[in-house]
Amino acid sequence: MHRSELTIDLAAVRHNVRTLLRALEGSELWAVVKADAYGHGASDIAGAALGAGATVLCVATVPEALALRREFAMARILVLGPAGNLEVGLARDARLELVVSPEDIPGGVRVHLKLDTGMGRWGLSELPEPPIDVVGLMSHLATADTDAAYAEWQIERFRSATLPYSHLTRHVANSAAALRYPSARFDAARCGVALYGLSPFGTDPAEDGLEPVLSWTSHLAQTRLLRAGESTGYGRRFVAERETWIGIVPVGYADGFRRDLTGTTVRVAGEPRRVVGTVSMDAFAVELDRDLPVGTPVVLLGRGMLAEEHARVAGTINYELVCGINSSSQRARRMVVDG
Ligand SMILES: *Cc1c(COP(=O)(O)O)cnc(C)c1O
């Protein structure tokens, strides 16, 4: 038996693509599949997203793009992060598109110029006359999920700076902006987190018509009865006050079930149960109300268990949680389903 199973639902990807396309009212949807599609598996997600109407694949690095190029010979692939000198030749040969600064535009590569309208990270603060080979103008929002006034101000800066060049493809929206800011739509939106059915706002994704793509399941590998005063796990962080059944789940922080998830809820035999004690590298404990058979299913994520809720307990964001899941075949079995 595998220690845990990751299931990727491609029908949910297509549902989320349709939700985003409806919100975008005619602007293109570009699928952001960097970091192995936020831990979901870049090639499966890219195929489903393109099949459902996304028009460009976006990644962070040239190696990520080259891996996708082997599978998607014809797709447009945009590298969002900076490319090193040696990588530019590879990008040219593989017909990738790059985000560059205007001082060093490489010949023979389709490029996008990034305007820094207030993210304070990559990009230029002034836009020069875009030279030939520039196909797109872009910016990135710092607060589309939190501060509407600042986001609108960034969008307005972008609009006025790029107004003379509206023949180029202008793109600024991420998932949060695609869902909430009609003014941010321009020609295309670069959406990541929402494709995976995760909320950019940290709320229930169903509120925005999104369906989680990933589910993560395991089982009880052992149960035991703790007497009053007995404890489970490192540091004795959970001490039973009275006789308490606990179950041991063979998943830990090496699998991406983070150490700060103590106190979150998973579903054991369909019922919500609390994670107790210290999460260790390869196992964690849940509090039960009775003895249950070894092999009883435990749902960690998906099927009603929200990444947003785990993220709240861990003091992080759903993005970081899913990117951290270890999908290596030595740790988990990965399955792709369709509906
Ligand atoms: C990651 C990224 C996105 C996608 O953001 P989401 O919030 O996941 O939709 C869009 N644009 C750029 C430049 C990014 O780096």
Short mmCIF file of C-alpha atoms in Angstrom, two decimals, residues 216-220 246-251 257-258 261-276 279 284-288 292 296-307 309-310 313 321:
data_model
loop_
_atom_site.label_atom_id
_atom_site.label_comp_id
_atom_site.label_asym_id
_atom_site.label_seq_id
_atom_site.Cartn_x
_atom_site.Cartn_y
_atom_site.Cartn_z
CA TRP A 216 -4.47 14.01 -1.19
CA THR A 217 -5.51 10.92 0.66
CA SER A 218 -3.88 8.44 3.00
CA HIS A 219 -5.05 5.96 5.64
CA LEU A 220 -4.66 4.98 9.25
CA ILE A 246 -5.40 8.20 18.28
CA GLY A 247 -4.64 7.17 14.70
CA ILE A 248 -1.22 7.36 13.04
CA VAL A 249 -1.19 8.55 9.41
CA PRO A 250 1.99 7.68 7.45
CA VAL A 251 2.51 11.18 6.03
CA PHE A 257 2.44 17.87 5.38
CA ARG A 258 4.04 20.74 7.21
CA LEU A 261 -0.28 21.89 10.54
CA THR A 262 -0.75 20.66 14.10
CA GLY A 263 -4.32 21.57 15.02
CA THR A 264 -5.72 21.46 11.49
CA THR A 265 -8.53 19.13 10.49
CA VAL A 266 -8.44 16.09 8.21
CA ARG A 267 -11.27 13.70 7.41
CA VAL A 268 -11.04 10.19 8.87
CA ALA A 269 -13.72 7.73 7.69
CA GLY A 270 -15.63 10.78 6.45
CA GLU A 271 -15.54 12.65 9.77
CA PRO A 272 -13.49 15.74 10.61
CA ARG A 273 -10.66 14.91 13.03
CA ARG A 274 -8.00 17.09 14.62
CA VAL A 275 -4.27 16.65 13.95
CA VAL A 276 -2.61 16.42 17.37
CA VAL A 279 3.98 16.38 12.88
CA PHE A 284 1.34 12.53 12.12
CA ALA A 285 -1.37 11.68 14.65
CA VAL A 286 -5.13 12.36 14.67
CA GLU A 287 -7.46 12.28 17.62
CA LEU A 288 -10.28 9.70 17.18
CA LEU A 292 -10.96 2.24 13.75
CA THR A 296 -9.39 3.51 7.21
CA PRO A 297 -9.26 6.32 4.61
CA VAL A 298 -7.93 9.73 5.65
CA VAL A 299 -8.50 12.76 3.41
CA LEU A 300 -5.82 15.43 3.86
CA LEU A 301 -6.76 17.72 1.00
CA GLY A 302 -9.61 17.95 -1.52
CA ARG A 303 -13.08 16.44 -1.14
CA GLY A 304 -14.12 19.23 1.19
CA MET A 305 -10.76 19.63 2.95
CA LEU A 306 -9.60 23.07 1.83
CA ALA A 307 -5.98 24.09 1.31
CA GLU A 309 -8.11 26.18 5.82
CA HIS A 310 -4.79 24.35 6.30
CA VAL A 313 -3.77 27.11 10.55
CA LEU A 321 1.15 24.59 0.84
#
